PDB file of C-alpha atoms and ligand atoms in Angstrom:
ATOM      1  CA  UNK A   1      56.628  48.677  74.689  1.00 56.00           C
ATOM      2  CA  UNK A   2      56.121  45.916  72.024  1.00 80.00           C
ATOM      3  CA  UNK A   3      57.100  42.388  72.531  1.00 91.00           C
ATOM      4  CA  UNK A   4      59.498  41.849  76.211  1.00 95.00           C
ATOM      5  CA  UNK A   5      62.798  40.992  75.265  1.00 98.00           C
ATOM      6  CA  UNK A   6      63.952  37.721  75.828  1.00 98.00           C
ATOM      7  CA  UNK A   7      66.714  37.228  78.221  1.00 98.00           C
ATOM      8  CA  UNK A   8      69.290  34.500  78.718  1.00 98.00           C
ATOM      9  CA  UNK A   9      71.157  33.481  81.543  1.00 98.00           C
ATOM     10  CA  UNK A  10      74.187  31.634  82.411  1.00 98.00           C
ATOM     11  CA  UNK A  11      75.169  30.253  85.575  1.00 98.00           C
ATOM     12  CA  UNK A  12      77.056  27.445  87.656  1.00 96.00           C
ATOM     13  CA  UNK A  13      75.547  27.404  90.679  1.00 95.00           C
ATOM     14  CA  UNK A  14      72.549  27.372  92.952  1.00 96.00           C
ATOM     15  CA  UNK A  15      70.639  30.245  90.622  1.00 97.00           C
ATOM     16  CA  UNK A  16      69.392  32.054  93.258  1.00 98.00           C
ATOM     17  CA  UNK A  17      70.163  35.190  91.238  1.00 98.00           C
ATOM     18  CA  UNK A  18      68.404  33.263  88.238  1.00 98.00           C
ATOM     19  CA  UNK A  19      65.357  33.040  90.306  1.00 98.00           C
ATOM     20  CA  UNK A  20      65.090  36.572  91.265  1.00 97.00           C
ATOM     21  CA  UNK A  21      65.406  36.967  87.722  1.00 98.00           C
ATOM     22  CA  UNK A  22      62.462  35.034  86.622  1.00 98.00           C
ATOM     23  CA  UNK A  23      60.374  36.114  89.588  1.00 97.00           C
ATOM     24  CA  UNK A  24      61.186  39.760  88.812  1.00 96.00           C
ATOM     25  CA  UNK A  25      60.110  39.089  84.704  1.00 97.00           C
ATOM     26  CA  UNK A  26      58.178  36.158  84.451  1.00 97.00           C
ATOM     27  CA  UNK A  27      55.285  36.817  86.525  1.00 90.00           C
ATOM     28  CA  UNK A  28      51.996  36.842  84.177  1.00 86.00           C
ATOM     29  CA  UNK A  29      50.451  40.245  85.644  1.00 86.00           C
ATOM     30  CA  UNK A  30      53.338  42.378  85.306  1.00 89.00           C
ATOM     31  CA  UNK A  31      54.858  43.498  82.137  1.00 89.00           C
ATOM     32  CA  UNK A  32      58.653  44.228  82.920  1.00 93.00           C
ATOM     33  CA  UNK A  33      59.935  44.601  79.374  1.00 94.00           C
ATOM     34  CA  UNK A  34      61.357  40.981  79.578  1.00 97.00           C
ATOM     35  CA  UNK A  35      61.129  37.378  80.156  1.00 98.00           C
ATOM     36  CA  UNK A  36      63.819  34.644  80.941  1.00 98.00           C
ATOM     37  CA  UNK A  37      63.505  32.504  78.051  1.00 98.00           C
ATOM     38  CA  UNK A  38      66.301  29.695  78.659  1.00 98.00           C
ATOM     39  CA  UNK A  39      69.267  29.406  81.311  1.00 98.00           C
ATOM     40  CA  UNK A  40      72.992  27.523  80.264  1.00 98.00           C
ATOM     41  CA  UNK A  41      74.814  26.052  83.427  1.00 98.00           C
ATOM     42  CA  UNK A  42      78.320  24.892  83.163  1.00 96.00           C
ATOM     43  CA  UNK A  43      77.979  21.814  84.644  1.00 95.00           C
ATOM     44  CA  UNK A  44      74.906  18.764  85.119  1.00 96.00           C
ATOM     45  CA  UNK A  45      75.346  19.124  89.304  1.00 95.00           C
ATOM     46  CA  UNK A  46      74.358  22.668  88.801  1.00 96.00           C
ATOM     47  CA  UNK A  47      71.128  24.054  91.388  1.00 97.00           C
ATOM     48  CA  UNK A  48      70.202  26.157  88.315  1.00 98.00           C
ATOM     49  CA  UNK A  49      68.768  23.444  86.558  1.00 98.00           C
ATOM     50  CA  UNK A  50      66.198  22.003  88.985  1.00 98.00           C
ATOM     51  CA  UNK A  51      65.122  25.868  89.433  1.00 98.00           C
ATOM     52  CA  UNK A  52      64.548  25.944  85.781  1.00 98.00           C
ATOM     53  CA  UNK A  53      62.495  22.811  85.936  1.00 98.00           C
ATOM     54  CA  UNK A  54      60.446  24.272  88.573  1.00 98.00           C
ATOM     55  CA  UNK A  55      60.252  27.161  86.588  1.00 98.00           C
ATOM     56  CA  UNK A  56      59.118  25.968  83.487  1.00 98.00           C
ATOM     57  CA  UNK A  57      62.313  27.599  82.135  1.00 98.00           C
ATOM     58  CA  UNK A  58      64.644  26.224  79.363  1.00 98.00           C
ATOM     59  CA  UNK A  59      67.826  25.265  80.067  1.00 98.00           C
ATOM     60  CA  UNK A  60      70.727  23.488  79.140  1.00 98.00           C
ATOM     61  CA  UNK A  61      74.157  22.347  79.788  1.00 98.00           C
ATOM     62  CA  UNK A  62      77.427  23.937  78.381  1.00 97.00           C
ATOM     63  CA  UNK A  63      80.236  20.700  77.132  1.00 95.00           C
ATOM     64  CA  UNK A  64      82.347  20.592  80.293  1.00 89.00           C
ATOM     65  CA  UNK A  65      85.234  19.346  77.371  1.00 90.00           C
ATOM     66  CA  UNK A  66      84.888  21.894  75.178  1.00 92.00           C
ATOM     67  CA  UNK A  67      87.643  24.188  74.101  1.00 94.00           C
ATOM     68  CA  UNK A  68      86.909  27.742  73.186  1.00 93.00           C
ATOM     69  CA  UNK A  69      85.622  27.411  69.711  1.00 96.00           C
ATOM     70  CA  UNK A  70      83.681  24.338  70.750  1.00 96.00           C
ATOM     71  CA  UNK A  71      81.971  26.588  73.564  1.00 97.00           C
ATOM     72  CA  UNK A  72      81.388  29.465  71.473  1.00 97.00           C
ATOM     73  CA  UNK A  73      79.610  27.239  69.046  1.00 98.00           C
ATOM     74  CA  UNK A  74      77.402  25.478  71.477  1.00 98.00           C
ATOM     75  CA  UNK A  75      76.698  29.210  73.140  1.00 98.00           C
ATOM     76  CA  UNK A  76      75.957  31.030  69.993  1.00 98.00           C
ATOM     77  CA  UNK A  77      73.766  28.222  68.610  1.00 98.00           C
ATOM     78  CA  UNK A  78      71.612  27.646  71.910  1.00 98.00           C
ATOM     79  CA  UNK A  79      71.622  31.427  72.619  1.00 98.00           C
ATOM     80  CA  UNK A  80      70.302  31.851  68.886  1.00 98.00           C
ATOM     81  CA  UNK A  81      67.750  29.181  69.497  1.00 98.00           C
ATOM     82  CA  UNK A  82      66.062  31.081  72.072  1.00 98.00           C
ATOM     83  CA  UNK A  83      66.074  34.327  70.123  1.00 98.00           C
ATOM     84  CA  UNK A  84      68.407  35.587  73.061  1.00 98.00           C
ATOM     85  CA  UNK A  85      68.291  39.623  73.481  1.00 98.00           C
ATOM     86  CA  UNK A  86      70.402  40.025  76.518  1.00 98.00           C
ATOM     87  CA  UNK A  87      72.176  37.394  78.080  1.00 98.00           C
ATOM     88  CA  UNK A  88      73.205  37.474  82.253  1.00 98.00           C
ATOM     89  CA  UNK A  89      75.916  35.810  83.597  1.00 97.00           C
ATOM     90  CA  UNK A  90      75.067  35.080  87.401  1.00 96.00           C
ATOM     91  CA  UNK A  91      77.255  33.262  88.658  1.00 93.00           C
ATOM     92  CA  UNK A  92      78.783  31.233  85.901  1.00 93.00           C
ATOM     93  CA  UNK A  93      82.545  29.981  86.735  1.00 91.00           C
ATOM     94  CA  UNK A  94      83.584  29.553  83.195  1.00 90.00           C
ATOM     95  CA  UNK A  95      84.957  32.414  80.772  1.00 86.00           C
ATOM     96  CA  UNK A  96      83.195  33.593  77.941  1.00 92.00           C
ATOM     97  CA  UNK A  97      85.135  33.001  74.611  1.00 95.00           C
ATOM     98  CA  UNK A  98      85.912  36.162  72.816  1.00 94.00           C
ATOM     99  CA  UNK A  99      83.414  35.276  69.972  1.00 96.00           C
ATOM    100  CA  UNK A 100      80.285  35.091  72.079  1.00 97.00           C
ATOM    101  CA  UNK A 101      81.181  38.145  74.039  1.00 95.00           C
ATOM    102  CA  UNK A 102      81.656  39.944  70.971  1.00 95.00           C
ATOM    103  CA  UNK A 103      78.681  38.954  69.477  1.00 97.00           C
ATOM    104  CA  UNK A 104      76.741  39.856  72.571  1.00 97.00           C
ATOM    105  CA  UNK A 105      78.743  43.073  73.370  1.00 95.00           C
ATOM    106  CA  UNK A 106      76.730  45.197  74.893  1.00 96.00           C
ATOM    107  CA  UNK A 107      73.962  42.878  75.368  1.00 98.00           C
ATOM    108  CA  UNK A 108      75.767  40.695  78.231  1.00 98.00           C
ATOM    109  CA  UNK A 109      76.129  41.692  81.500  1.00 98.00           C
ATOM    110  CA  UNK A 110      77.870  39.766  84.558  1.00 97.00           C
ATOM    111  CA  UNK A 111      77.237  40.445  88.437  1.00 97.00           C
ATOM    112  CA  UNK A 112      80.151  40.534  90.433  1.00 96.00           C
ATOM    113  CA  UNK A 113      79.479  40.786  94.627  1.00 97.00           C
ATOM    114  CA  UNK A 114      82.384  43.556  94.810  1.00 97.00           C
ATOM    115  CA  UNK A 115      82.555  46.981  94.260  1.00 97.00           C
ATOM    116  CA  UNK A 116      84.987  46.502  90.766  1.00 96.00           C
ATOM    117  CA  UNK A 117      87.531  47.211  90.036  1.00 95.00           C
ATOM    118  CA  UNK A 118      88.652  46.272  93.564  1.00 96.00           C
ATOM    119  CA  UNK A 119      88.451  42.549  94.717  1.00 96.00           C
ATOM    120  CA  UNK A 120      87.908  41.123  91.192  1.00 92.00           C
ATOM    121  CA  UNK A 121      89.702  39.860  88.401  1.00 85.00           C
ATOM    122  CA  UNK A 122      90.779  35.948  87.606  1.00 81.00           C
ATOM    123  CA  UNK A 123      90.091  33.341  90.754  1.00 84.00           C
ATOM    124  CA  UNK A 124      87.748  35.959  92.710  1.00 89.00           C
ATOM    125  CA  UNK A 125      84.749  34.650  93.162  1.00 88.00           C
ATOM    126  CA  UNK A 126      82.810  33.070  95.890  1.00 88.00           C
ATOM    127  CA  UNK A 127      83.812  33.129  99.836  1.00 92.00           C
ATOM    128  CA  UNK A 128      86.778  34.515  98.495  1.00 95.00           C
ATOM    129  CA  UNK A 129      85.574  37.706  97.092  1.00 97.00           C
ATOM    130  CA  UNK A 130      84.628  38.233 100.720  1.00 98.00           C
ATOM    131  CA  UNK A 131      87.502  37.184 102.204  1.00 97.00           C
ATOM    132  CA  UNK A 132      89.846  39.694 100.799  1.00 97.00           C
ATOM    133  CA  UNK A 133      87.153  42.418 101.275  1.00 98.00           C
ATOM    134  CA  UNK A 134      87.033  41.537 105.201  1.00 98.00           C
ATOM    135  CA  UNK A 135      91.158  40.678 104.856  1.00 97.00           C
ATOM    136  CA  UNK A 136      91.385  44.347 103.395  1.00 98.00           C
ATOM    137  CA  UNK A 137      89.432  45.954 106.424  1.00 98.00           C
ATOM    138  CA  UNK A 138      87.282  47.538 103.712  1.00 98.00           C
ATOM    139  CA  UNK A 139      83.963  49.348 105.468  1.00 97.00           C
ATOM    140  CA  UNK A 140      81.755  49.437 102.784  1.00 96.00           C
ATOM    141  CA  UNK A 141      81.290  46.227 100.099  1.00 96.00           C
ATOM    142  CA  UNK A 142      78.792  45.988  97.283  1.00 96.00           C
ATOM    143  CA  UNK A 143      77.532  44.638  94.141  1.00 96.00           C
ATOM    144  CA  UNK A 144      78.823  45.667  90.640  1.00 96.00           C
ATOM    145  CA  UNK A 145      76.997  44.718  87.720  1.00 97.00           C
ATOM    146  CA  UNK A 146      78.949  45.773  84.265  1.00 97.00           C
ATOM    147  CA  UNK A 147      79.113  44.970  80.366  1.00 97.00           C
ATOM    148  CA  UNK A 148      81.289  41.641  80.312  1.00 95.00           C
ATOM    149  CA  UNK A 149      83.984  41.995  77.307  1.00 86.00           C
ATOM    150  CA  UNK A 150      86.754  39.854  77.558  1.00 79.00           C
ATOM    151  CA  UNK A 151      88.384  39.778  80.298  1.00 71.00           C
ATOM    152  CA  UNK A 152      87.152  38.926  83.722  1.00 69.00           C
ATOM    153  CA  UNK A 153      85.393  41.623  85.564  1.00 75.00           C
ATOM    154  CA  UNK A 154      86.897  44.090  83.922  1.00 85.00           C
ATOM    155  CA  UNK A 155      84.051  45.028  81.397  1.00 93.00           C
ATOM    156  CA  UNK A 156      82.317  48.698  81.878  1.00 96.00           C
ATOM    157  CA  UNK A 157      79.840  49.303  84.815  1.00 96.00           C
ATOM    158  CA  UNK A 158      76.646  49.608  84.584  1.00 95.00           C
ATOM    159  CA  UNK A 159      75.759  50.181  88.194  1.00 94.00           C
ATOM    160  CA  UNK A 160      76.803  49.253  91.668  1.00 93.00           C
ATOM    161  CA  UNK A 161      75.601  49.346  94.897  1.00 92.00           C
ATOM    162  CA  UNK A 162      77.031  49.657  98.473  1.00 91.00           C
ATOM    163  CA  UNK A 163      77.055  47.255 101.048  1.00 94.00           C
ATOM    164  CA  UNK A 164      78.204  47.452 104.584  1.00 95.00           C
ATOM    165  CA  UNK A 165      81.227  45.682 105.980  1.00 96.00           C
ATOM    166  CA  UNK A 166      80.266  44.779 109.739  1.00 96.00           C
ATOM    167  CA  UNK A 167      82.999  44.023 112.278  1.00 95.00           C
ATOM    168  CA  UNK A 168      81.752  40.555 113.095  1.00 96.00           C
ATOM    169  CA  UNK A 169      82.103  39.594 109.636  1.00 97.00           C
ATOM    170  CA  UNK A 170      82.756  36.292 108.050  1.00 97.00           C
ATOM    171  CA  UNK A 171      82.966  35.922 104.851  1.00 97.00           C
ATOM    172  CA  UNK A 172      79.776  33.625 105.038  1.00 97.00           C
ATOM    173  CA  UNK A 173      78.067  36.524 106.713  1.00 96.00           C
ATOM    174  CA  UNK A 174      79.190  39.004 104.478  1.00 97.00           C
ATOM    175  CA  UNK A 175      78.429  36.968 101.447  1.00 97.00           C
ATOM    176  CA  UNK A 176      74.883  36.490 102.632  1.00 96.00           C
ATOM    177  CA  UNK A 177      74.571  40.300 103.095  1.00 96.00           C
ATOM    178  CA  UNK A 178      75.838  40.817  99.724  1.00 96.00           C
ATOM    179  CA  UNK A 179      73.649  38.585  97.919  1.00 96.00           C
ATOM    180  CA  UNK A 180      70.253  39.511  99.170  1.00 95.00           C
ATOM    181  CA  UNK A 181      71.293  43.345  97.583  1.00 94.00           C
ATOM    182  CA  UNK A 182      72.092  41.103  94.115  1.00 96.00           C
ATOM    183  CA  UNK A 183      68.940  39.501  94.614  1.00 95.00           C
ATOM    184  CA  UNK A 184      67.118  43.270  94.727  1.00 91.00           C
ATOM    185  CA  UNK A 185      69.528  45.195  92.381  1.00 93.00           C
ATOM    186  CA  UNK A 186      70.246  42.323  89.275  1.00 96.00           C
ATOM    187  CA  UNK A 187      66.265  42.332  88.351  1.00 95.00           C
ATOM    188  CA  UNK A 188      66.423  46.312  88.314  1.00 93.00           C
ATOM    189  CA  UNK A 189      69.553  46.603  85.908  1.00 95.00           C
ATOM    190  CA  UNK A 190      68.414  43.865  83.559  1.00 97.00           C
ATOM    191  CA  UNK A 191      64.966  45.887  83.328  1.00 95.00           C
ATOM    192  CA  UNK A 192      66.906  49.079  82.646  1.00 94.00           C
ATOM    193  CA  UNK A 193      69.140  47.129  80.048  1.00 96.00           C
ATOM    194  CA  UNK A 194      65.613  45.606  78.339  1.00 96.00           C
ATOM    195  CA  UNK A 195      63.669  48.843  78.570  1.00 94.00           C
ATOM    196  CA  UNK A 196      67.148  50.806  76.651  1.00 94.00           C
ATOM    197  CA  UNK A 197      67.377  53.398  79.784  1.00 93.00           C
ATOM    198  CA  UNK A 198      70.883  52.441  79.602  1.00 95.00           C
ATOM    199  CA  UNK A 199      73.172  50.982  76.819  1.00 96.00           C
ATOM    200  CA  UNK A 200      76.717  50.422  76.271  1.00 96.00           C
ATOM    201  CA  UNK A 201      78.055  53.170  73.830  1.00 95.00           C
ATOM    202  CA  UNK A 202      80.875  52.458  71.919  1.00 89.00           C
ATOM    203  CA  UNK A 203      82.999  49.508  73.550  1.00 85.00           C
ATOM    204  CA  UNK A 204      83.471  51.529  76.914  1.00 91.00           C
ATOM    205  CA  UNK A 205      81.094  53.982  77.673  1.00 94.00           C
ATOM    206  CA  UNK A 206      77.900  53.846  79.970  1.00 95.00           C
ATOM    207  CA  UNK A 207      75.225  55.882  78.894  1.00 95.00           C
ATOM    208  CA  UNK A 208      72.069  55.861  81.265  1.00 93.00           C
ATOM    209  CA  UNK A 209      69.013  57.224  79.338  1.00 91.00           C
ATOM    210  CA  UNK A 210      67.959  58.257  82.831  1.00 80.00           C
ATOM    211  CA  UNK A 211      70.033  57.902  86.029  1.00 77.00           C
ATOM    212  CA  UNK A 212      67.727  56.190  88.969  1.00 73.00           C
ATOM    213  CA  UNK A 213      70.296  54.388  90.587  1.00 72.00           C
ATOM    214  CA  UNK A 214      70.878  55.894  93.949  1.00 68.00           C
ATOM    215  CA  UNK A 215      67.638  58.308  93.442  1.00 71.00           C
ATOM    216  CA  UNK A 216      64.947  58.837  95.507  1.00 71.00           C
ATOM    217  CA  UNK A 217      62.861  57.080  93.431  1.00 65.00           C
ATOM    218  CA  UNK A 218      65.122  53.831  93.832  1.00 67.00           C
ATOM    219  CA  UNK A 219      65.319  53.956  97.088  1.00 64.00           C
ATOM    220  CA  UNK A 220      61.601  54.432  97.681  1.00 65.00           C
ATOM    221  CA  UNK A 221      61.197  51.742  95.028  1.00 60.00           C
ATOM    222  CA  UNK A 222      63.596  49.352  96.426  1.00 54.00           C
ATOM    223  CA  UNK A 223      63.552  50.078 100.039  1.00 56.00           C
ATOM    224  CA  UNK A 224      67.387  48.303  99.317  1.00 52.00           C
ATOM    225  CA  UNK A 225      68.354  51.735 101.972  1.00 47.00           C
ATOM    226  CA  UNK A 226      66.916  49.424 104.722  1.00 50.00           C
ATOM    227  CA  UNK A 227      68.063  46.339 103.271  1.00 51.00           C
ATOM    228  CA  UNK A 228      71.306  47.250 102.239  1.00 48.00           C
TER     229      UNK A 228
HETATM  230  C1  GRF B   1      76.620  35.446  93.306  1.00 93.48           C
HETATM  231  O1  GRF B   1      77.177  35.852  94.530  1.00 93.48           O
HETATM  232  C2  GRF B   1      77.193  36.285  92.199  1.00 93.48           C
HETATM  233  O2  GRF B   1      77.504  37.590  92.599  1.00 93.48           O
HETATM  234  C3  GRF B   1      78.452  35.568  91.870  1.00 93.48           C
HETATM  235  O3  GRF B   1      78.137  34.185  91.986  1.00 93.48           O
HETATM  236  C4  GRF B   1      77.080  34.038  92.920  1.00 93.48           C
HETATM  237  C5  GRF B   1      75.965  33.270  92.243  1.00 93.48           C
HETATM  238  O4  GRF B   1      75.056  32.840  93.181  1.00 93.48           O
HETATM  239  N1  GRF B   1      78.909  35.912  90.557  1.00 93.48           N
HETATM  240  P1  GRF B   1      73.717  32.091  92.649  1.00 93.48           P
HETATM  241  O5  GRF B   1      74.145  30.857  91.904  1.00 93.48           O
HETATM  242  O6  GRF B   1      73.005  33.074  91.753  1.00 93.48           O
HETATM  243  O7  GRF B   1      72.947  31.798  93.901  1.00 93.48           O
END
């Protein structure tokens, strides 16, 4: 494995997907075949930013003004900067203009806290992602990770994995049940992504190197049976 690849994210929010992030590939004792190099949040207010600080991270804040062009040459020229590989979008409220995803097709991935294609799509995110999925009477929820191109959520999957729906549910509950399994599975998909044991073939097509989602080995890895 030579150099780790270098890894940018984009977010809007509090980053706690970020932060597993970094603790999953910036820890000095443990090469993971990556390292967060620089995160871009949509707005100043954003939590991401003071975990960057902490972090030691790079970051930076996308022009809330911007039209499309504007925003796809701020992203390509700060992603650039950093030498981004692979870029993550984790939680970032903003779409990503056709040039940028093009340029990073195959390279970007988005998390979604859904099993896609179900309860996603424009204006799901958040409580209401939840919301629908308790609304529904769905019994099993999830997280989806997949190839952004350019429309929302609709990009290939990479990998998903279930969640259960619990009677008592609010979406607050739910959500918080959901994003602990984000917290576990995001880290493990990036690594795949870095390490090439899965890569986007063509514009639509998945191909794992070697499958370890949902094996033995992942759930002995990830214990995410228990936590899940
Ligand atoms: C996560 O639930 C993610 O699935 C969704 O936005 C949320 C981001 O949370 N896309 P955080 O900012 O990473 O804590």
């Amino acid at each position: 494995m030579g150099e780790p690849k270098r890894i940018a994210v984009l977010a809007s929010g509090g980053g706690s997907n970020f932060q597993s992030l970094v603790d999953h590939f910036n820890s000095e004792d443990v090469d993971r075949g990556g390292r967060v190099v620089g995160v871009v949040a949509s707005r100043d207010t954003a939590g991401v930013l003071d975990r960057a600080a902490n972090e030691g991270v790079a970051s930076a804040v996308a022009p809330a003004a911007a039209d499309s062009d504007g925003m796809a040459a701020f992203l390509l020229e700060q992603l650039d900067a950093w030498g981004a590989d692979f870029v993550v979008l984790a939680g970032y409220m903003r779409l990503v203009p056709p040039e940028v995803v093009r340029a990073y097709l195959g390279r970007m991935v988005n998390i979604h806290p859904a099993l896609l294609p179900a309860f996603g799509g424009k204006g799901m995110y958040g409580g209401r992602v939840h919301g629908a999925v308790i609304e529904a009477g769905a019994r099993v929820s999830g997280v989806t990770i997949h190839f952004v191109d350019e429309a929302y959520d609709r990009g290939p999957i990479l990998c998903q994995w279930p969640v259960p729906v619990l009677s008592a549910d609010r979406p607050e509950t739910l959500a918080a049940r959901v994003l602990r399994v984000e917290h576990r599975v995001l880290p493990l998909a990036v690594e795949a992504l870095a390490r090439g044991d899965v890569r986007l073939e063509g514009d639509r097509h998945v191909e794992w190197r070697r499958e370890w989602f949902g094996t033995e080995e992942f759930h002995q890895n990830e214990k995410l049976q228990r936590e899940g």
